[in-house]
Every structure is written in structure tokens, then in C-alpha cells.
Tab-separated table of C-alpha atoms in Angstrom:
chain	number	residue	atom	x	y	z
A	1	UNK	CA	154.597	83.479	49.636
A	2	UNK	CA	154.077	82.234	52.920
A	3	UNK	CA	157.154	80.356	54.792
A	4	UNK	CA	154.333	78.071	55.883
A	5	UNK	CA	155.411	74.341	54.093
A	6	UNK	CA	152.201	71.506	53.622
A	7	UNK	CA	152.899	67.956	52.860
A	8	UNK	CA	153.673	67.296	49.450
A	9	UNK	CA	154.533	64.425	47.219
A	10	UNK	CA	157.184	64.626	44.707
A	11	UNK	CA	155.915	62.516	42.106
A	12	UNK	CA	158.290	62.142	39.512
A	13	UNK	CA	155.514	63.475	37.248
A	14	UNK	CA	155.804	66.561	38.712
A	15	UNK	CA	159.344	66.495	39.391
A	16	UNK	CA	159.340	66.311	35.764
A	17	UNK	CA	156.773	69.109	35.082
A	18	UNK	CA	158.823	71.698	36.847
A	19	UNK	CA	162.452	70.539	35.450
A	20	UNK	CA	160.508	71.034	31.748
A	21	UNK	CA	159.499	74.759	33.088
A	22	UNK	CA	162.861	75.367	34.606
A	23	UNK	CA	164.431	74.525	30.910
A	24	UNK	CA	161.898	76.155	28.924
A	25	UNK	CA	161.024	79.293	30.956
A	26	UNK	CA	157.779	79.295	29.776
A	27	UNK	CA	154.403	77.383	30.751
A	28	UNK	CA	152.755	77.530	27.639
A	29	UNK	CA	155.819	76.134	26.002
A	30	UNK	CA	156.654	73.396	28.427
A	31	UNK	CA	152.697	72.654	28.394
A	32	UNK	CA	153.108	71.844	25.061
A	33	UNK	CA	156.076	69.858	25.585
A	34	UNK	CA	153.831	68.001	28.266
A	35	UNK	CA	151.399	67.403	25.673
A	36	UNK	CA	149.253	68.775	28.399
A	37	UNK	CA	147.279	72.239	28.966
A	38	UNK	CA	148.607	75.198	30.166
A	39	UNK	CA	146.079	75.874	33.508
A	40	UNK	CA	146.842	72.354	34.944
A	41	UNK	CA	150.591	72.889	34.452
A	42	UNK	CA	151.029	75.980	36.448
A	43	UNK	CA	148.228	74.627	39.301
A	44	UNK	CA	150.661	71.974	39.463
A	45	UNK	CA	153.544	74.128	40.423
A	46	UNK	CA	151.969	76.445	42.337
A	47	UNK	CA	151.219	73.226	44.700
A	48	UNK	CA	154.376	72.191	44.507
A	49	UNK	CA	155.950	76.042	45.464
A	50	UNK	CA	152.949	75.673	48.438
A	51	UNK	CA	154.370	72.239	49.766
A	52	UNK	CA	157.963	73.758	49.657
A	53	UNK	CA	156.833	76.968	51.016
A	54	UNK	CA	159.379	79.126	48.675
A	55	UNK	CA	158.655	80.367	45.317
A	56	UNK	CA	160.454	78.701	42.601
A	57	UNK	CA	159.592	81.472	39.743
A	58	UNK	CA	159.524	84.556	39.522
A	59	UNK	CA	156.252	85.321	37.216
A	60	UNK	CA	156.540	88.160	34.288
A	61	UNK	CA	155.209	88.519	30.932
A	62	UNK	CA	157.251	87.547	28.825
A	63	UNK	CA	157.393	83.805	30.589
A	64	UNK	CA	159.471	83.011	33.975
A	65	UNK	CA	162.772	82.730	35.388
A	66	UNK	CA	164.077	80.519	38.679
A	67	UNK	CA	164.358	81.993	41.842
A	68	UNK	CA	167.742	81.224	43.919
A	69	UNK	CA	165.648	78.370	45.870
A	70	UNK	CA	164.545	77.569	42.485
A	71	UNK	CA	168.129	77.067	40.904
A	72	UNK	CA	168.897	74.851	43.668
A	73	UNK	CA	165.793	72.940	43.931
A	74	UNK	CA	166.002	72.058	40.229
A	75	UNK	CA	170.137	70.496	41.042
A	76	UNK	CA	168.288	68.878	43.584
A	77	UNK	CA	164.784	67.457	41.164
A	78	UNK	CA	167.349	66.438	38.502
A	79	UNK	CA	169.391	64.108	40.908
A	80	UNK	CA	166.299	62.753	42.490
A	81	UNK	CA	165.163	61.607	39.209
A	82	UNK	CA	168.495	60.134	38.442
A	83	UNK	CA	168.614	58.167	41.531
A	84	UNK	CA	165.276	57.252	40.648
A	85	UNK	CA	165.580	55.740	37.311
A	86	UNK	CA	168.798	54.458	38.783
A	87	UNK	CA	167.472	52.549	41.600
A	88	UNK	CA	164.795	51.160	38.953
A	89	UNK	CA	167.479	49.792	37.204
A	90	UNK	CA	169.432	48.394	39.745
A	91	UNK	CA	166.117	46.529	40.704
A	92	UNK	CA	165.707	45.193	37.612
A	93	UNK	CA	169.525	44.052	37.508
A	94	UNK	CA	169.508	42.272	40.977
A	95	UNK	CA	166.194	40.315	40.001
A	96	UNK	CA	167.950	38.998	36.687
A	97	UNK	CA	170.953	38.414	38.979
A	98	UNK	CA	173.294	40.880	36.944
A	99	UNK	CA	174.399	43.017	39.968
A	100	UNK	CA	174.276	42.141	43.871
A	101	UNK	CA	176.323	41.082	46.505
A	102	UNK	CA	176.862	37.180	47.021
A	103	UNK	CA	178.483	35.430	50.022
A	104	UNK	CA	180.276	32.649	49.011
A	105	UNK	CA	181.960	30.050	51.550
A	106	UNK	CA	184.427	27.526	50.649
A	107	UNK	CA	186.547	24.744	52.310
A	108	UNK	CA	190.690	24.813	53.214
A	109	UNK	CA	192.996	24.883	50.584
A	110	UNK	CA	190.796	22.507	48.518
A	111	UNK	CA	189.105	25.186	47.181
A	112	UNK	CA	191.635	27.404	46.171
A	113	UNK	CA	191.967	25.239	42.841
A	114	UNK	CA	188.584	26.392	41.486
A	115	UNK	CA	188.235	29.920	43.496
A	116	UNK	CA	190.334	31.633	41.103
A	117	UNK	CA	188.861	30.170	38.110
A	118	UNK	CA	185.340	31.323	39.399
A	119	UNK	CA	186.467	34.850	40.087
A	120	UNK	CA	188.132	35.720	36.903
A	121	UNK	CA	184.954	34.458	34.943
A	122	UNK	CA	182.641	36.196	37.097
A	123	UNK	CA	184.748	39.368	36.554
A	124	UNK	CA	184.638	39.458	33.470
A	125	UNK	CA	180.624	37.917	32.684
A	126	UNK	CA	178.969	39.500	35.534
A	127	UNK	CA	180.662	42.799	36.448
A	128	UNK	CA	177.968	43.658	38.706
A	129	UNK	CA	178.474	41.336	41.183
A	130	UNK	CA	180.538	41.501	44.578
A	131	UNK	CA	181.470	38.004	45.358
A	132	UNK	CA	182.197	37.795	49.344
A	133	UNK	CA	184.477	35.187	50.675
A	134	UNK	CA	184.933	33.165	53.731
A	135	UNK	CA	186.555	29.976	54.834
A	136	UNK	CA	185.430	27.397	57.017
A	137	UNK	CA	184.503	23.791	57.836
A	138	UNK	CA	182.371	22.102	55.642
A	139	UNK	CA	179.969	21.381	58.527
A	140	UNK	CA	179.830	25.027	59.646
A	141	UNK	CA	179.705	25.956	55.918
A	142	UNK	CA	176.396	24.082	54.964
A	143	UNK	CA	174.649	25.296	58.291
A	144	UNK	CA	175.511	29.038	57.641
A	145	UNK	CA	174.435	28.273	54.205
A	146	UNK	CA	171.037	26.684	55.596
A	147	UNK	CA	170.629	29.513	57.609
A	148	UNK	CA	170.986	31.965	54.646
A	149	UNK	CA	173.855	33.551	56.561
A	150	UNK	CA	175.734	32.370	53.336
A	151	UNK	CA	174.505	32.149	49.400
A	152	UNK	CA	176.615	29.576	48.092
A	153	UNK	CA	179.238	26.611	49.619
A	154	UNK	CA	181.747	24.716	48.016
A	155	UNK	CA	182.032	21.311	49.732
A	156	UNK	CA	183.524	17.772	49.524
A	157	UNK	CA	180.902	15.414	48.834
A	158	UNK	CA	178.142	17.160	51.895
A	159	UNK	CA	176.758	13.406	53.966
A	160	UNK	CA	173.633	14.274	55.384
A	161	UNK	CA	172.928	17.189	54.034
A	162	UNK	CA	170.074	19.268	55.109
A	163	UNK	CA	166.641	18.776	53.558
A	164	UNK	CA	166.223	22.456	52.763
A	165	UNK	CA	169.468	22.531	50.861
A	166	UNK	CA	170.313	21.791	47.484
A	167	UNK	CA	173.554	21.081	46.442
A	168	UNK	CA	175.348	20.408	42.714
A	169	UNK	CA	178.117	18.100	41.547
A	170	UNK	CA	180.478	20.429	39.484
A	171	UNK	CA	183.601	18.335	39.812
A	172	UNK	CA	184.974	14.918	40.360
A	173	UNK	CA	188.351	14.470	41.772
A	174	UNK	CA	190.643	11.466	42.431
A	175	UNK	CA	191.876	10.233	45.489
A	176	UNK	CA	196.103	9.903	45.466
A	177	UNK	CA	198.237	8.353	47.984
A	178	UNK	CA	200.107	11.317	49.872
A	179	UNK	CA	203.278	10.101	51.482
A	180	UNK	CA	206.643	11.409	52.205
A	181	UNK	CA	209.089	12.772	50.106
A	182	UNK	CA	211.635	9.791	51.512
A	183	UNK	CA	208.645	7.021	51.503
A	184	UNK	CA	210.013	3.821	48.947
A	185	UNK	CA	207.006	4.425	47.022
A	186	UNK	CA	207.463	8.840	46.559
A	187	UNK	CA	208.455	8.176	43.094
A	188	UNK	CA	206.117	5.384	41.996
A	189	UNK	CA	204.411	6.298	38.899
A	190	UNK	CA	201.587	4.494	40.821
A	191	UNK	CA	200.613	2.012	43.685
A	192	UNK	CA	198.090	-0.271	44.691
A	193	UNK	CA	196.268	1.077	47.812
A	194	UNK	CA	197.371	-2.261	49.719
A	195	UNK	CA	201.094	-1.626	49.223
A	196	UNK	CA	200.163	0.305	52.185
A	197	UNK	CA	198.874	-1.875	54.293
A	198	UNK	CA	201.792	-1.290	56.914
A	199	UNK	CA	202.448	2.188	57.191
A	200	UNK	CA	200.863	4.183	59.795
A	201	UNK	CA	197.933	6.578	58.671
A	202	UNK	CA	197.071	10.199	59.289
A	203	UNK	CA	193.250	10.034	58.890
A	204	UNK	CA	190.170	12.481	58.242
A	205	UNK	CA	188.171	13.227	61.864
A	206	UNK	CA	185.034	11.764	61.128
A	207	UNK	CA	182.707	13.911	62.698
A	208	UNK	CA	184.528	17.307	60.859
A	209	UNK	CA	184.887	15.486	57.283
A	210	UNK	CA	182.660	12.275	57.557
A	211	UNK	CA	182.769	11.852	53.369
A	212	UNK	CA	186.395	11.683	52.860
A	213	UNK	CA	187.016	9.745	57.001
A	214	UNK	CA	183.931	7.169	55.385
A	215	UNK	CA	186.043	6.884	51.902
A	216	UNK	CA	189.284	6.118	53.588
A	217	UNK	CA	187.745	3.176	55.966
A	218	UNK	CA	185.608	1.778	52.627
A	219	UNK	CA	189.043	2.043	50.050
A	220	UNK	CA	191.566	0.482	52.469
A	221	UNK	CA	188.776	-1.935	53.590
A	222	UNK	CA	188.339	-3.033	49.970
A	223	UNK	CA	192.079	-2.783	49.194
A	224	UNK	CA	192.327	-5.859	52.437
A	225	UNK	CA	193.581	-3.635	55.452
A	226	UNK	CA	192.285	-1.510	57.838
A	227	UNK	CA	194.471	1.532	58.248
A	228	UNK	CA	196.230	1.928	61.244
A	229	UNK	CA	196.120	5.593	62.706
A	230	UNK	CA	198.736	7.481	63.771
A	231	UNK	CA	196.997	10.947	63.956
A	232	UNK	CA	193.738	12.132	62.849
A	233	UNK	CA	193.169	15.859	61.937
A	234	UNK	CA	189.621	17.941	61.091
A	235	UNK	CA	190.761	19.540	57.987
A	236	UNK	CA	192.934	18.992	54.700
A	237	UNK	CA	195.826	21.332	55.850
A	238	UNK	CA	196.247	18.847	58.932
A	239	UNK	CA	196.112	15.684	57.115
A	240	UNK	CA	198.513	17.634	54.470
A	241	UNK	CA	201.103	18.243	57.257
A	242	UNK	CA	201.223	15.454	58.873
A	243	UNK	CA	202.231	13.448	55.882
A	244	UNK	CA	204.997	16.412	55.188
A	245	UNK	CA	206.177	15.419	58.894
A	246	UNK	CA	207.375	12.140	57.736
A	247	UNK	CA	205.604	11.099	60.672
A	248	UNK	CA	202.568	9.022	58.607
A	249	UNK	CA	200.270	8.314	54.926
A	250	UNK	CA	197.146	9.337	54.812
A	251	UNK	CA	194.448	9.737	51.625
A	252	UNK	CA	194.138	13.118	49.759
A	253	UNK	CA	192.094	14.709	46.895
A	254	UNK	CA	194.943	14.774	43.712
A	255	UNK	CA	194.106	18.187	43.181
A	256	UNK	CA	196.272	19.223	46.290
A	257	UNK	CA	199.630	18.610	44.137
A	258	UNK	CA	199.406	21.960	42.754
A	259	UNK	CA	200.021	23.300	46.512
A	260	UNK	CA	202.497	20.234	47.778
A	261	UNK	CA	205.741	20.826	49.435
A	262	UNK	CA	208.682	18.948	48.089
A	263	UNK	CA	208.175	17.013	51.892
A	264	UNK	CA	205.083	15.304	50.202
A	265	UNK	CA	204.774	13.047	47.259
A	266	UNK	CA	200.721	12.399	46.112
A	267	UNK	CA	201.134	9.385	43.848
A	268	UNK	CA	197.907	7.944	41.947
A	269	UNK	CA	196.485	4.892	43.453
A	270	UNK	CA	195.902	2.037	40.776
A	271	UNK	CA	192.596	0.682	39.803
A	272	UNK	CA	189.041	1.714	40.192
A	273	UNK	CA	187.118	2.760	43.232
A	274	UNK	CA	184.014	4.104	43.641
A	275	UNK	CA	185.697	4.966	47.059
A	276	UNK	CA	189.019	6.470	45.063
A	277	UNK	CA	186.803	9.669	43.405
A	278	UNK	CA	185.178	12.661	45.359
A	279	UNK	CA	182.914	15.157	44.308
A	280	UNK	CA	183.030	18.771	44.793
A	281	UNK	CA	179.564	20.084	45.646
A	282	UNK	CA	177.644	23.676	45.424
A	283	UNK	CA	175.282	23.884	48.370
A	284	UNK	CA	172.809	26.819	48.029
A	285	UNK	CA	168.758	27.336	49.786
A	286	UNK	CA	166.700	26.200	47.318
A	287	UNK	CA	165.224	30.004	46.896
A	288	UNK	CA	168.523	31.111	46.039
A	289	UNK	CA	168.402	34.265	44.058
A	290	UNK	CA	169.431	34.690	40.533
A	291	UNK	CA	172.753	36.012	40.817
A	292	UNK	CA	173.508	32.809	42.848
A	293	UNK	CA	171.613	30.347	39.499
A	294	UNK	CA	173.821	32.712	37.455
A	295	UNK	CA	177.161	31.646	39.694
A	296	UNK	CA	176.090	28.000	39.535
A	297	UNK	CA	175.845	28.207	35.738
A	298	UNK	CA	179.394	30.072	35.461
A	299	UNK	CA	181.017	27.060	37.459
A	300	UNK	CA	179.482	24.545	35.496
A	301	UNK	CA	181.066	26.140	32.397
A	302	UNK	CA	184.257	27.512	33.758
A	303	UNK	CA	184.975	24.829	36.424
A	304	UNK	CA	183.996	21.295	36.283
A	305	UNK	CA	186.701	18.419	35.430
């Protein structure tokens, strides 16, 4: 046979047709098999031998038997069809959003309450998916999520967010009074938000969390004071250490007492507030794929409250 290879395509109809002739070692039997005819059978591999340019068979009477490029050529057919059906699957998985890589952001410590939660219930409903993590502020986190650059945010209560994003309540929180271990009112069962009226705050930057800076102003402002600040820091983990300084008070999401220091007391704040509660949001695009609507659904199930 000539060394001379054509183009071919390797269908996997006829990637088939010659793994059937390989097993059978016959082409009236694998015809059959086929539920085809004999002559179009061995025209096909003949074609196929021509695109390769090696023989795959040796030819005798009594049926056929693979050549040396034949036994490796048919390792080689039998994985391509594997990878084949394979990738079909896989296809089929990702568009039903049972397998696939998702990038998930999230904000400071305030997510680590729900992260695990989320994780261990993904693991164990939807095997096939990588969850990706990354920290960051909530601003930068609901433009990299605009930008696709992320799948899915957690943030605290989004202002302003983007037209082209859509985000979901999944949790409501209170708002506690953080103060120092040695404050007079660390071991309160409670307190009204005007018993602080003369301690110096530590509050949220407004431009780097405008929700929970915005909540602070409106809560004290309701409660009769203004707060008076002593610092002001762009993140929870600031806003957390000042207060475990001894230096200030500030506002902070109740859920933070599972990561407190014995420096810092949160103490529930008496009476209610519209201004007292915040929400922990999902941001996603609104063409997010359906391993991200299958995430969403696992946190409303798993992780609200």
C-alpha cells in the first residue's frame, strides 16, 4: 500500500465499522453486525487504510487479522470514541449545570459564616462542580461579577447595583452593638442604641461599604444622636479591630460573634429598626449559567436565616 496518506474523516461511524472488524475478524460477520452489506463495509475500510496510508488487515480466506499499525490504531479508535461519548456527556452535564467550574467571590470574614455551609452541600449534591474562591470588596466584587470575570458574589445589601446584575436576598442578619470587652454595657443582655450616644464610634467608609456606613447614620439618627467618629475603616475586619482596641463602638452584623475575640463584646440592640437588619445578597449576570441557578437554589435551601 502506498505510504502516500489523503485527508480523511474519522467519523465515529467508521471508527465504529473498523473496531466491529477488528473484534470480529471477519467482514461478512461484522457486516451483519452492522446490519449493513458486506461490499460497502470493506469500501469503507479500504478508504479509511487509504487516508492513513498503512494497511490495517492483512486479507486471507478464511477472514482477516490486524496488522501491527492496525493493533495500535484500534487502542487508538477505541479511546477516541471514549473521549467522544465522554465529551458528549460532559456537554450535556455543564448545560444542566451538573459539572463545571464556578467562580465565586465573597466579602471579609462576613462570609465565612455561610461559605462552609455552601461547600459541604455542594459537595455532596453537585459533585461535578469546582467552586473557585476569592475575596474582595464588595464594590470590586459586583464589578468583576458585572464583567463576568466572576459567576456569583456574596454581598451586604449591594446600593446601586448595576442594571445588568441581578442579585438575591438569601439571608437577613441583625445589627449588634460591638464594644469592648471592659465597656459598662459588655455584659448587657441588651441596650438601647442611644445608651451610646457618648462613646466615640469606629464607622463603615462610605464609599467602600455605603449600605452598612448609610445604616449606621439612619439607626443612630433615629435612636437621637449622631455618632461621633473616632476612626473609620473600608472593611468589617477594620471596624472589628478597632472596637477590640478599646479605642471606640462601632455597628456590626451579629453574625460576627462566632469569630469575636474575648477583646469584643456584640450585644443586641433593643427594639426594631428597619435600619438594625441587613441582608446578605447573591449578585450573578442575569445569563448566568445553570450550574450558577443550581448554586443559588442550594443556598436558598442550605443557607438562609
Amino acid at each position: 500500500m502506498s505510504n502516500m496518506a489523503t485527508d480523511i474523516n474519522l467519523t465515529r461511524r467508521l471508527l465504529e465499522q473498523f473496531l466491529v472488524v477488528a473484534d470480529e475478524k471477519h467482514f461478512g460477520r461484522a457486516a451483519e453486525r452492522l446490519s449493513m452489506s458486506q461490499p460497502p463495509l470493506s469500501q469503507s475500510i479500504q478508504r479509511l487504510e487509504r487516508g492513513l496510508g498503512v494497511r490495517l488487515f492483512e486479507r486471507g480466506p478464511g477472514g482477516v487479522s490486524l496488522t501491527a499499525a492496525g493493533e495500535g490504531f484500534a487502542v487508538d479508535a477505541q479511546r477516541l470514541l471514549d473521549a467522544q461519548s465522554a465529551a458528549v456527556e460532559r456537554a450535556r452535564r455543564v448545560a444542566s449545570g451538573l459539572e463545571g467550574d464556578v467562580r465565586l467571590g465573597y466579602v471579609s470574614i462576613l462570609s465565612h459564616h455561610y461559605l462552609p455551609d455552601l461547600l459541604r452541600a455542594a459537595a455532596e449534591e453537585l459533585p461535578g462542580l469546582r467552586i473557585h474562591l476569592h475575596q474582595d470588596s464588595p464594590a470590586a466584587l459586583a464589578e468583576m461579577a458585572r464583567s463576568g470575570t466572576l459567576d456569583l458574589a456574596f454581598l451586604r445589601d449591594p446600593s446601586n447595583l448595576s442594571a445588568d446584575l441581578v442579585g438575591r436576598d438569601f439571608a437577613v442578619e441583625r445589627i449588634a452593638a460591638a464594644v469592648p470587652h471592659d465597656h459598662p454595657l459588655a455584659e448587657a443582655d441588651e441596650v438601647a442604641l442611644g445608651d451610646l450616644r457618648d462613646d466615640g464610634f469606629v464607622l463603615p467608609d462610605a464609599t467602600a461599604l455605603p449600605t452598612l456606613a448609610h445604616q449606621v447614620q439612619l439607626a443612630c439618627r433615629e435612636a437621637g444622636f449622631t455618632p461621633r467618629s473616632r476612626a473609620v475603616s473600608d472593611d468589617l475586619t477594620g471596624l472589628f479591630s478597632y472596637v477590640a482596641s478599646g479605642l471606640c463602638v462601632s455597628l456590626l452584623p451579629d453574625r460576627l460573634r462566632d469569630f469575636l475575640v474575648p477583646e469584643v463584646a456584640l450585644v443586641p440592640l433593643r427594639g426594631a429598626s428597619p435600619y438594625l437588619e441587613t441582608s446578605l445578597v447573591a449578585v450573578h449576570r442575569p445569563d448566568a449559567d445553570p450550574a450558577v441557578l443550581r448554586l443559588l437554589e442550594l443556598i436558598t435551601r442550605h443557607m438562609a436565616g
